[in-house]
Amino acid sequence: MSDYPRTSHLAPRTSKSPRNLLRTNQLDTLAWHERLAWRTNTLGWLLLSPNIGAEWTLGSHNWNHWTVGASARAWWANNEWEVPYMVHNLKEVRAEVRRYHHGNGLRRSWFWGFFGGYSDFSLKMASTGYRGYGILTGMTGGTIAPLYGYPNGSSLDLEVSVNGGFLIGAVEEYKRRSNSYVVTRPKGSWRLVTNPLPYVCNMDMVRVSLVYRFGPSVADRYRDRIKIDERYRILQNELALKRDSTEQARLRERDRRRDSLERVDYERRFEQQRLELERKHLRDSLERVKRQRYEK
């Protein structure tokens, strides 16, 4: 079994199984391919909607919290000339930005983010069908946990997420009449789509995804830097000690200058008193001499 890949020089490498290895205090420097992950929504496959997505970690360290991703899905099996009663045709591409947060435990992470995309669809589950295209945008959120660690250092994670937002597009309604479809409401201008069927199918509201990572599992990512980088903590302590030492030196210098000024002021006042006493003594001496001369 090979070592866990690309372990940072800040911590010793280990040959333990990646499946059981949770390096809570180790900083990893990720190679470019270890920042890449592939994902697919298993619920989409069950609903006859093949899909694939990719995610890229922004930054080469495992404490980076931001990622960007893109995904696509397509299923256009029902041809117009077949005129089936149920139609589920959908093509969609979307881009996504995420921010991860590691939980209090060692294995689970949470995320939230924003997405936007384009969809082309024809959907019919009842008497009325909806056909059109549009732009979707919204927010996503969910949780992710590790499932399996491979001997080559890659990992498999399980992700559960929910999505919500807005679908704006041009949609027409149609019905099945005999052996053809008849448009009952033609496409108008772009508008907010509120009908449940196109909204739910395009929004992909619930996802249960498998995520294949070429690098460390989610259990070893997205932690706060201060929690995983011992060198960083030591550096922070050294900087704090340096700041404290500088502040103490500044206070000592201030006290020294104040004491020096006080000593100078004391010596100046002492010298003034000495001169005043000498002048008084001189005046008294002159007075005595004058009195002696006068008495003679």
PDB file of C-alpha atoms in Angstrom:
ATOM      1  CA  MET A   1       0.000   0.000   0.000  1.00  0.00           C
ATOM      2  CA  SER A   2       1.400   3.363  -1.012  1.00  0.00           C
ATOM      3  CA  ASP A   3       1.789   6.384   1.188  1.00  0.00           C
ATOM      4  CA  TYR A   4      -0.943   8.960   1.384  1.00  0.00           C
ATOM      5  CA  PRO A   5      -0.191  11.302  -1.551  1.00  0.00           C
ATOM      6  CA  ARG A   6       1.485  14.660  -1.505  1.00  0.00           C
ATOM      7  CA  THR A   7       1.941  14.983   2.230  1.00  0.00           C
ATOM      8  CA  SER A   8       3.330  18.391   3.094  1.00  0.00           C
ATOM      9  CA  HIS A   9       6.935  18.876   4.192  1.00  0.00           C
ATOM     10  CA  LEU A  10       5.506  20.478   7.322  1.00  0.00           C
ATOM     11  CA  ALA A  11       4.537  17.079   8.702  1.00  0.00           C
ATOM     12  CA  PRO A  12       6.030  13.585   8.317  1.00  0.00           C
ATOM     13  CA  ARG A  13       4.550  11.206   5.766  1.00  0.00           C
ATOM     14  CA  THR A  14       2.736   8.121   6.962  1.00  0.00           C
ATOM     15  CA  SER A  15       1.907   4.765   5.419  1.00  0.00           C
ATOM     16  CA  LYS A  16      -1.350   4.184   7.268  1.00  0.00           C
ATOM     17  CA  SER A  17      -4.495   3.429   5.311  1.00  0.00           C
ATOM     18  CA  PRO A  18      -6.113   6.605   3.946  1.00  0.00           C
ATOM     19  CA  ARG A  19      -9.490   5.192   4.961  1.00  0.00           C
ATOM     20  CA  ASN A  20      -8.611   5.412   8.639  1.00  0.00           C
ATOM     21  CA  LEU A  21      -6.241   8.365   8.470  1.00  0.00           C
ATOM     22  CA  LEU A  22      -7.625  11.637   9.840  1.00  0.00           C
ATOM     23  CA  ARG A  23      -4.772  14.123  10.028  1.00  0.00           C
ATOM     24  CA  THR A  24      -6.392  16.773  12.175  1.00  0.00           C
ATOM     25  CA  ASN A  25      -3.186  18.774  12.735  1.00  0.00           C
ATOM     26  CA  GLN A  26      -1.433  18.413   9.393  1.00  0.00           C
ATOM     27  CA  LEU A  27      -1.214  20.789   6.482  1.00  0.00           C
ATOM     28  CA  ASP A  28      -1.358  19.199   3.026  1.00  0.00           C
ATOM     29  CA  THR A  29      -0.068  20.850  -0.120  1.00  0.00           C
ATOM     30  CA  LEU A  30      -2.298  19.537  -2.906  1.00  0.00           C
ATOM     31  CA  ALA A  31      -1.115  18.858  -6.437  1.00  0.00           C
ATOM     32  CA  TRP A  32      -3.260  20.288  -9.222  1.00  0.00           C
ATOM     33  CA  HIS A  33      -4.990  16.952  -9.905  1.00  0.00           C
ATOM     34  CA  GLU A  34      -5.698  16.445  -6.184  1.00  0.00           C
ATOM     35  CA  ARG A  35      -7.760  19.629  -6.233  1.00  0.00           C
ATOM     36  CA  LEU A  36     -10.126  18.066  -8.789  1.00  0.00           C
ATOM     37  CA  ALA A  37     -13.241  16.053  -7.941  1.00  0.00           C
ATOM     38  CA  TRP A  38     -15.913  14.381 -10.070  1.00  0.00           C
ATOM     39  CA  ARG A  39     -19.503  13.999  -8.910  1.00  0.00           C
ATOM     40  CA  THR A  40     -22.723  12.461 -10.135  1.00  0.00           C
ATOM     41  CA  ASN A  41     -26.247  12.645  -8.728  1.00  0.00           C
ATOM     42  CA  THR A  42     -27.538   9.128  -8.110  1.00  0.00           C
ATOM     43  CA  LEU A  43     -31.151  10.327  -7.896  1.00  0.00           C
ATOM     44  CA  GLY A  44     -30.757  11.790 -11.370  1.00  0.00           C
ATOM     45  CA  TRP A  45     -29.784   8.410 -12.774  1.00  0.00           C
ATOM     46  CA  LEU A  46     -32.802   6.811 -11.082  1.00  0.00           C
ATOM     47  CA  LEU A  47     -35.007   9.452 -12.737  1.00  0.00           C
ATOM     48  CA  LEU A  48     -33.427   8.750 -16.137  1.00  0.00           C
ATOM     49  CA  SER A  49     -31.336  11.916 -16.149  1.00  0.00           C
ATOM     50  CA  PRO A  50     -27.653  11.060 -16.751  1.00  0.00           C
ATOM     51  CA  ASN A  51     -25.403  13.682 -15.225  1.00  0.00           C
ATOM     52  CA  ILE A  52     -21.787  14.490 -14.451  1.00  0.00           C
ATOM     53  CA  GLY A  53     -20.088  17.328 -12.629  1.00  0.00           C
ATOM     54  CA  ALA A  54     -16.608  18.553 -11.735  1.00  0.00           C
ATOM     55  CA  GLU A  55     -15.332  20.630  -8.816  1.00  0.00           C
ATOM     56  CA  TRP A  56     -12.059  22.510  -8.405  1.00  0.00           C
ATOM     57  CA  THR A  57     -10.596  23.650  -5.095  1.00  0.00           C
ATOM     58  CA  LEU A  58      -9.379  27.257  -5.134  1.00  0.00           C
ATOM     59  CA  GLY A  59      -5.928  27.067  -3.582  1.00  0.00           C
ATOM     60  CA  SER A  60      -3.276  24.408  -3.181  1.00  0.00           C
ATOM     61  CA  HIS A  61      -3.768  23.703   0.542  1.00  0.00           C
ATOM     62  CA  ASN A  62      -6.336  21.546   2.257  1.00  0.00           C
ATOM     63  CA  TRP A  63      -7.507  24.433   4.444  1.00  0.00           C
ATOM     64  CA  ASN A  64      -8.947  26.331   1.439  1.00  0.00           C
ATOM     65  CA  HIS A  65     -12.722  26.608   1.812  1.00  0.00           C
ATOM     66  CA  TRP A  66     -13.816  27.856  -1.627  1.00  0.00           C
ATOM     67  CA  THR A  67     -14.475  25.748  -4.718  1.00  0.00           C
ATOM     68  CA  VAL A  68     -15.877  26.291  -8.209  1.00  0.00           C
ATOM     69  CA  GLY A  69     -17.673  23.664 -10.215  1.00  0.00           C
ATOM     70  CA  ALA A  70     -19.702  22.873 -13.304  1.00  0.00           C
ATOM     71  CA  SER A  71     -22.188  20.150 -14.108  1.00  0.00           C
ATOM     72  CA  ALA A  72     -24.317  18.947 -17.017  1.00  0.00           C
ATOM     73  CA  ARG A  73     -27.195  16.554 -17.464  1.00  0.00           C
ATOM     74  CA  ALA A  74     -29.140  15.456 -20.525  1.00  0.00           C
ATOM     75  CA  TRP A  75     -31.964  13.090 -21.395  1.00  0.00           C
ATOM     76  CA  TRP A  76     -33.852  13.545 -24.666  1.00  0.00           C
ATOM     77  CA  ALA A  77     -35.270  10.090 -25.323  1.00  0.00           C
ATOM     78  CA  ASN A  78     -38.789  11.079 -26.356  1.00  0.00           C
ATOM     79  CA  ASN A  79     -39.065  12.200 -29.962  1.00  0.00           C
ATOM     80  CA  GLU A  80     -41.827  14.489 -31.031  1.00  0.00           C
ATOM     81  CA  TRP A  81     -43.126  12.087 -33.671  1.00  0.00           C
ATOM     82  CA  GLU A  82     -43.550   9.263 -31.151  1.00  0.00           C
ATOM     83  CA  VAL A  83     -46.158  11.293 -29.216  1.00  0.00           C
ATOM     84  CA  PRO A  84     -45.843   9.473 -25.862  1.00  0.00           C
ATOM     85  CA  TYR A  85     -48.184  10.359 -23.021  1.00  0.00           C
ATOM     86  CA  MET A  86     -45.304  11.070 -20.593  1.00  0.00           C
ATOM     87  CA  VAL A  87     -42.344  13.165 -21.699  1.00  0.00           C
ATOM     88  CA  HIS A  88     -39.150  13.785 -19.760  1.00  0.00           C
ATOM     89  CA  ASN A  89     -36.683  15.612 -21.983  1.00  0.00           C
ATOM     90  CA  LEU A  90     -34.114  17.831 -20.328  1.00  0.00           C
ATOM     91  CA  LYS A  91     -30.748  19.387 -21.145  1.00  0.00           C
ATOM     92  CA  GLU A  92     -29.013  21.553 -18.594  1.00  0.00           C
ATOM     93  CA  VAL A  93     -25.619  23.073 -17.778  1.00  0.00           C
ATOM     94  CA  ARG A  94     -24.838  24.972 -14.586  1.00  0.00           C
ATOM     95  CA  ALA A  95     -21.920  26.563 -12.755  1.00  0.00           C
ATOM     96  CA  GLU A  96     -21.544  26.673  -8.989  1.00  0.00           C
ATOM     97  CA  VAL A  97     -19.472  28.384  -6.303  1.00  0.00           C
ATOM     98  CA  ARG A  98     -19.271  26.794  -2.837  1.00  0.00           C
ATOM     99  CA  ARG A  99     -17.998  27.652   0.626  1.00  0.00           C
ATOM    100  CA  TYR A 100     -17.236  24.672   2.885  1.00  0.00           C
ATOM    101  CA  HIS A 101     -17.304  24.543   6.683  1.00  0.00           C
ATOM    102  CA  HIS A 102     -15.835  21.633   8.604  1.00  0.00           C
ATOM    103  CA  GLY A 103     -18.026  20.327  11.410  1.00  0.00           C
ATOM    104  CA  ASN A 104     -17.043  19.831  15.030  1.00  0.00           C
ATOM    105  CA  GLY A 105     -16.457  16.136  14.368  1.00  0.00           C
ATOM    106  CA  LEU A 106     -13.628  14.717  12.311  1.00  0.00           C
ATOM    107  CA  ARG A 107     -15.503  13.439   9.285  1.00  0.00           C
ATOM    108  CA  ARG A 108     -18.432  15.637   8.248  1.00  0.00           C
ATOM    109  CA  SER A 109     -18.392  18.963   6.389  1.00  0.00           C
ATOM    110  CA  TRP A 110     -21.131  21.427   5.479  1.00  0.00           C
ATOM    111  CA  PHE A 111     -21.345  23.744   2.521  1.00  0.00           C
ATOM    112  CA  TRP A 112     -23.395  26.518   0.986  1.00  0.00           C
ATOM    113  CA  GLY A 113     -23.084  28.276  -2.320  1.00  0.00           C
ATOM    114  CA  PHE A 114     -24.622  29.853  -5.392  1.00  0.00           C
ATOM    115  CA  PHE A 115     -25.382  28.421  -8.816  1.00  0.00           C
ATOM    116  CA  GLY A 116     -26.553  29.574 -12.208  1.00  0.00           C
ATOM    117  CA  GLY A 117     -27.290  27.739 -15.418  1.00  0.00           C
ATOM    118  CA  TYR A 118     -29.241  27.264 -18.648  1.00  0.00           C
ATOM    119  CA  SER A 119     -31.902  24.645 -19.343  1.00  0.00           C
ATOM    120  CA  ASP A 120     -33.791  23.378 -22.389  1.00  0.00           C
ATOM    121  CA  PHE A 121     -36.696  21.103 -21.560  1.00  0.00           C
ATOM    122  CA  SER A 122     -39.907  19.388 -22.601  1.00  0.00           C
ATOM    123  CA  LEU A 123     -41.818  17.862 -19.686  1.00  0.00           C
ATOM    124  CA  LYS A 124     -45.209  16.146 -19.529  1.00  0.00           C
ATOM    125  CA  MET A 125     -46.389  14.010 -16.612  1.00  0.00           C
ATOM    126  CA  ALA A 126     -50.140  14.662 -16.898  1.00  0.00           C
ATOM    127  CA  SER A 127     -52.519  16.038 -19.493  1.00  0.00           C
ATOM    128  CA  THR A 128     -50.543  19.272 -19.904  1.00  0.00           C
ATOM    129  CA  GLY A 129     -46.907  19.451 -20.931  1.00  0.00           C
ATOM    130  CA  TYR A 130     -44.380  22.284 -20.737  1.00  0.00           C
ATOM    131  CA  ARG A 131     -41.750  23.003 -23.331  1.00  0.00           C
ATOM    132  CA  GLY A 132     -39.227  25.813 -23.387  1.00  0.00           C
ATOM    133  CA  TYR A 133     -35.887  27.105 -22.189  1.00  0.00           C
ATOM    134  CA  GLY A 134     -34.693  29.344 -19.422  1.00  0.00           C
ATOM    135  CA  ILE A 135     -32.049  30.522 -17.007  1.00  0.00           C
ATOM    136  CA  LEU A 136     -31.963  29.239 -13.446  1.00  0.00           C
ATOM    137  CA  THR A 137     -30.196  30.754 -10.460  1.00  0.00           C
ATOM    138  CA  GLY A 138     -30.286  30.173  -6.723  1.00  0.00           C
ATOM    139  CA  MET A 139     -28.550  28.802  -3.643  1.00  0.00           C
ATOM    140  CA  THR A 140     -27.410  25.351  -2.634  1.00  0.00           C
ATOM    141  CA  GLY A 141     -26.549  23.811   0.710  1.00  0.00           C
ATOM    142  CA  GLY A 142     -25.866  20.417   2.178  1.00  0.00           C
ATOM    143  CA  THR A 143     -23.502  18.072   3.931  1.00  0.00           C
ATOM    144  CA  ILE A 144     -20.776  15.699   2.787  1.00  0.00           C
ATOM    145  CA  ALA A 145     -19.042  12.782   4.489  1.00  0.00           C
ATOM    146  CA  PRO A 146     -16.345  10.267   3.455  1.00  0.00           C
ATOM    147  CA  LEU A 147     -17.344   6.787   2.277  1.00  0.00           C
ATOM    148  CA  TYR A 148     -14.138   5.058   1.210  1.00  0.00           C
ATOM    149  CA  GLY A 149     -10.419   5.715   0.855  1.00  0.00           C
ATOM    150  CA  TYR A 150      -8.554   4.057  -2.001  1.00  0.00           C
ATOM    151  CA  PRO A 151      -4.996   2.701  -1.634  1.00  0.00           C
ATOM    152  CA  ASN A 152      -3.757   5.164  -4.297  1.00  0.00           C
ATOM    153  CA  GLY A 153      -4.800   8.096  -2.097  1.00  0.00           C
ATOM    154  CA  SER A 154      -8.075   8.933  -3.833  1.00  0.00           C
ATOM    155  CA  SER A 155     -11.345   8.951  -1.923  1.00  0.00           C
ATOM    156  CA  LEU A 156     -15.089   8.560  -2.372  1.00  0.00           C
ATOM    157  CA  ASP A 157     -17.488  10.881  -0.526  1.00  0.00           C
ATOM    158  CA  LEU A 158     -21.251  10.949  -0.123  1.00  0.00           C
ATOM    159  CA  GLU A 159     -22.996  14.293  -0.574  1.00  0.00           C
ATOM    160  CA  VAL A 160     -26.599  15.256   0.208  1.00  0.00           C
ATOM    161  CA  SER A 161     -27.764  18.720  -0.864  1.00  0.00           C
ATOM    162  CA  VAL A 162     -30.869  20.808  -1.500  1.00  0.00           C
ATOM    163  CA  ASN A 163     -31.263  23.550  -4.103  1.00  0.00           C
ATOM    164  CA  GLY A 164     -33.665  26.425  -4.437  1.00  0.00           C
ATOM    165  CA  GLY A 165     -33.939  29.551  -6.519  1.00  0.00           C
ATOM    166  CA  PHE A 166     -35.614  31.031  -9.563  1.00  0.00           C
ATOM    167  CA  LEU A 167     -36.302  29.823 -13.103  1.00  0.00           C
ATOM    168  CA  ILE A 168     -36.841  32.545 -15.694  1.00  0.00           C
ATOM    169  CA  GLY A 169     -37.649  31.527 -19.231  1.00  0.00           C
ATOM    170  CA  ALA A 170     -40.011  31.256 -22.170  1.00  0.00           C
ATOM    171  CA  VAL A 171     -42.373  28.305 -21.773  1.00  0.00           C
ATOM    172  CA  GLU A 172     -45.257  27.003 -23.864  1.00  0.00           C
ATOM    173  CA  GLU A 173     -47.963  24.551 -22.823  1.00  0.00           C
ATOM    174  CA  TYR A 174     -49.133  21.667 -24.966  1.00  0.00           C
ATOM    175  CA  LYS A 175     -51.503  18.702 -24.803  1.00  0.00           C
ATOM    176  CA  ARG A 176     -51.662  15.322 -26.474  1.00  0.00           C
ATOM    177  CA  ARG A 177     -54.461  15.051 -28.982  1.00  0.00           C
ATOM    178  CA  SER A 178     -54.780  11.793 -30.930  1.00  0.00           C
ATOM    179  CA  ASN A 179     -51.340  11.191 -32.483  1.00  0.00           C
ATOM    180  CA  SER A 180     -49.934  14.681 -32.140  1.00  0.00           C
ATOM    181  CA  TYR A 181     -49.231  17.465 -29.685  1.00  0.00           C
ATOM    182  CA  VAL A 182     -51.237  20.655 -29.776  1.00  0.00           C
ATOM    183  CA  VAL A 183     -49.890  23.884 -28.323  1.00  0.00           C
ATOM    184  CA  THR A 184     -52.499  25.308 -25.960  1.00  0.00           C
ATOM    185  CA  ARG A 185     -50.486  28.281 -24.764  1.00  0.00           C
ATOM    186  CA  PRO A 186     -47.696  29.605 -26.999  1.00  0.00           C
ATOM    187  CA  LYS A 187     -44.399  30.948 -25.766  1.00  0.00           C
ATOM    188  CA  GLY A 188     -44.562  34.507 -24.586  1.00  0.00           C
ATOM    189  CA  SER A 189     -41.905  36.813 -23.265  1.00  0.00           C
ATOM    190  CA  TRP A 190     -39.467  35.636 -20.646  1.00  0.00           C
ATOM    191  CA  ARG A 191     -41.079  35.396 -17.226  1.00  0.00           C
ATOM    192  CA  LEU A 192     -40.711  33.775 -13.840  1.00  0.00           C
ATOM    193  CA  VAL A 193     -41.713  30.108 -14.122  1.00  0.00           C
ATOM    194  CA  THR A 194     -43.904  29.072 -11.191  1.00  0.00           C
ATOM    195  CA  ASN A 195     -45.488  25.847 -12.426  1.00  0.00           C
ATOM    196  CA  PRO A 196     -44.317  23.020 -10.127  1.00  0.00           C
ATOM    197  CA  LEU A 197     -43.351  20.510 -12.847  1.00  0.00           C
ATOM    198  CA  PRO A 198     -40.801  22.552 -14.822  1.00  0.00           C
ATOM    199  CA  TYR A 199     -39.588  24.279 -11.668  1.00  0.00           C
ATOM    200  CA  VAL A 200     -38.883  21.088  -9.706  1.00  0.00           C
ATOM    201  CA  CYS A 201     -37.389  19.197 -12.644  1.00  0.00           C
ATOM    202  CA  ASN A 202     -35.105  22.058 -13.666  1.00  0.00           C
ATOM    203  CA  MET A 203     -34.082  23.081 -10.153  1.00  0.00           C
ATOM    204  CA  ASP A 204     -32.942  19.558  -9.263  1.00  0.00           C
ATOM    205  CA  MET A 205     -34.046  20.327  -5.714  1.00  0.00           C
ATOM    206  CA  VAL A 206     -32.645  17.257  -3.926  1.00  0.00           C
ATOM    207  CA  ARG A 207     -29.352  15.589  -4.730  1.00  0.00           C
ATOM    208  CA  VAL A 208     -27.689  12.487  -3.332  1.00  0.00           C
ATOM    209  CA  SER A 209     -24.317  12.451  -5.039  1.00  0.00           C
ATOM    210  CA  LEU A 210     -21.184  10.345  -5.107  1.00  0.00           C
ATOM    211  CA  VAL A 211     -18.010  12.446  -5.207  1.00  0.00           C
ATOM    212  CA  TYR A 212     -14.721  10.955  -6.380  1.00  0.00           C
ATOM    213  CA  ARG A 213     -11.678  12.947  -5.247  1.00  0.00           C
ATOM    214  CA  PHE A 214      -8.195  12.433  -6.576  1.00  0.00           C
ATOM    215  CA  GLY A 215      -6.775  13.734  -3.295  1.00  0.00           C
ATOM    216  CA  PRO A 216      -7.568  13.549   0.423  1.00  0.00           C
ATOM    217  CA  SER A 217     -11.097  12.860   1.569  1.00  0.00           C
ATOM    218  CA  VAL A 218     -13.439  15.566   2.770  1.00  0.00           C
ATOM    219  CA  ALA A 219     -12.518  14.465   6.313  1.00  0.00           C
ATOM    220  CA  ASP A 220      -9.051  15.961   5.768  1.00  0.00           C
ATOM    221  CA  ARG A 221     -10.176  19.167   4.070  1.00  0.00           C
ATOM    222  CA  TYR A 222     -11.822  22.505   4.746  1.00  0.00           C
ATOM    223  CA  ARG A 223     -10.663  22.824   8.360  1.00  0.00           C
ATOM    224  CA  ASP A 224      -9.678  26.142   9.879  1.00  0.00           C
ATOM    225  CA  ARG A 225      -6.037  26.788   9.140  1.00  0.00           C
ATOM    226  CA  ILE A 226      -5.230  27.454  12.798  1.00  0.00           C
ATOM    227  CA  LYS A 227      -6.477  23.933  13.595  1.00  0.00           C
ATOM    228  CA  ILE A 228      -4.465  22.003  11.042  1.00  0.00           C
ATOM    229  CA  ASP A 229      -1.184  23.868  10.631  1.00  0.00           C
ATOM    230  CA  GLU A 230       1.101  23.490  13.649  1.00  0.00           C
ATOM    231  CA  ARG A 231       3.778  25.581  11.993  1.00  0.00           C
ATOM    232  CA  TYR A 232       1.264  28.360  11.509  1.00  0.00           C
ATOM    233  CA  ARG A 233       0.287  28.219  15.182  1.00  0.00           C
ATOM    234  CA  ILE A 234       3.965  28.337  16.207  1.00  0.00           C
ATOM    235  CA  LEU A 235       4.535  31.307  13.899  1.00  0.00           C
ATOM    236  CA  GLN A 236       1.503  33.083  15.341  1.00  0.00           C
ATOM    237  CA  ASN A 237       2.792  32.487  18.865  1.00  0.00           C
ATOM    238  CA  GLU A 238       6.238  33.768  17.905  1.00  0.00           C
ATOM    239  CA  LEU A 239       4.720  36.897  16.393  1.00  0.00           C
ATOM    240  CA  ALA A 240       2.592  37.434  19.498  1.00  0.00           C
ATOM    241  CA  LEU A 241       5.671  36.969  21.699  1.00  0.00           C
ATOM    242  CA  LYS A 242       7.593  39.404  19.523  1.00  0.00           C
ATOM    243  CA  ARG A 243       4.790  41.938  19.790  1.00  0.00           C
ATOM    244  CA  ASP A 244       4.699  41.493  23.561  1.00  0.00           C
ATOM    245  CA  SER A 245       8.477  41.841  23.800  1.00  0.00           C
ATOM    246  CA  THR A 246       8.403  44.972  21.646  1.00  0.00           C
ATOM    247  CA  GLU A 247       5.655  46.441  23.794  1.00  0.00           C
ATOM    248  CA  GLN A 248       7.544  45.614  26.980  1.00  0.00           C
ATOM    249  CA  ALA A 249      10.731  47.162  25.566  1.00  0.00           C
ATOM    250  CA  ARG A 250       8.791  50.277  24.610  1.00  0.00           C
ATOM    251  CA  LEU A 251       7.325  50.514  28.116  1.00  0.00           C
ATOM    252  CA  ARG A 252      10.758  50.035  29.678  1.00  0.00           C
ATOM    253  CA  GLU A 253      12.212  52.748  27.453  1.00  0.00           C
ATOM    254  CA  ARG A 254       9.352  55.056  28.362  1.00  0.00           C
ATOM    255  CA  ASP A 255       9.923  54.411  32.082  1.00  0.00           C
ATOM    256  CA  ARG A 256      13.669  54.937  31.659  1.00  0.00           C
ATOM    257  CA  ARG A 257      13.132  58.249  29.908  1.00  0.00           C
ATOM    258  CA  ARG A 258      10.630  59.332  32.527  1.00  0.00           C
ATOM    259  CA  ASP A 259      13.031  58.385  35.312  1.00  0.00           C
ATOM    260  CA  SER A 260      15.845  60.216  33.537  1.00  0.00           C
ATOM    261  CA  LEU A 261      13.729  63.338  33.178  1.00  0.00           C
ATOM    262  CA  GLU A 262      12.718  63.128  36.808  1.00  0.00           C
ATOM    263  CA  ARG A 263      16.359  62.787  37.857  1.00  0.00           C
ATOM    264  CA  VAL A 264      17.349  65.751  35.705  1.00  0.00           C
ATOM    265  CA  ASP A 265      14.525  67.804  37.165  1.00  0.00           C
ATOM    266  CA  TYR A 266      15.514  66.765  40.708  1.00  0.00           C
ATOM    267  CA  GLU A 267      19.162  67.663  40.078  1.00  0.00           C
ATOM    268  CA  ARG A 268      18.121  70.990  38.548  1.00  0.00           C
ATOM    269  CA  ARG A 269      15.951  71.850  41.577  1.00  0.00           C
ATOM    270  CA  PHE A 270      18.702  70.665  43.956  1.00  0.00           C
ATOM    271  CA  GLU A 271      21.235  72.884  42.202  1.00  0.00           C
ATOM    272  CA  GLN A 272      18.840  75.838  42.375  1.00  0.00           C
ATOM    273  CA  GLN A 273      18.370  75.296  46.115  1.00  0.00           C
ATOM    274  CA  ARG A 274      22.150  75.024  46.603  1.00  0.00           C
ATOM    275  CA  LEU A 275      22.753  78.269  44.722  1.00  0.00           C
ATOM    276  CA  GLU A 276      19.983  79.952  46.659  1.00  0.00           C
ATOM    277  CA  LEU A 277      21.530  78.848  49.957  1.00  0.00           C
ATOM    278  CA  GLU A 278      24.957  80.047  48.837  1.00  0.00           C
ATOM    279  CA  ARG A 279      23.554  83.445  47.886  1.00  0.00           C
ATOM    280  CA  LYS A 280      21.728  83.656  51.213  1.00  0.00           C
ATOM    281  CA  HIS A 281      24.898  82.722  53.087  1.00  0.00           C
ATOM    282  CA  LEU A 282      26.821  85.381  51.139  1.00  0.00           C
ATOM    283  CA  ARG A 283      24.197  88.037  51.944  1.00  0.00           C
ATOM    284  CA  ASP A 284      24.255  87.086  55.617  1.00  0.00           C
ATOM    285  CA  SER A 285      28.054  87.290  55.648  1.00  0.00           C
ATOM    286  CA  LEU A 286      28.001  90.733  54.095  1.00  0.00           C
ATOM    287  CA  GLU A 287      25.419  91.875  56.615  1.00  0.00           C
ATOM    288  CA  ARG A 288      27.580  90.681  59.514  1.00  0.00           C
ATOM    289  CA  VAL A 289      30.632  92.456  58.101  1.00  0.00           C
ATOM    290  CA  LYS A 290      28.646  95.683  57.740  1.00  0.00           C
ATOM    291  CA  ARG A 291      27.346  95.467  61.322  1.00  0.00           C
ATOM    292  CA  GLN A 292      30.871  94.859  62.667  1.00  0.00           C
ATOM    293  CA  ARG A 293      32.222  97.909  60.823  1.00  0.00           C
ATOM    294  CA  TYR A 294      29.299 100.015  62.058  1.00  0.00           C
ATOM    295  CA  GLU A 295      29.852  98.994  65.684  1.00  0.00           C
ATOM    296  CA  LYS A 296      33.506  99.968  65.480  1.00  0.00           C
TER     297      LYS A 296
END
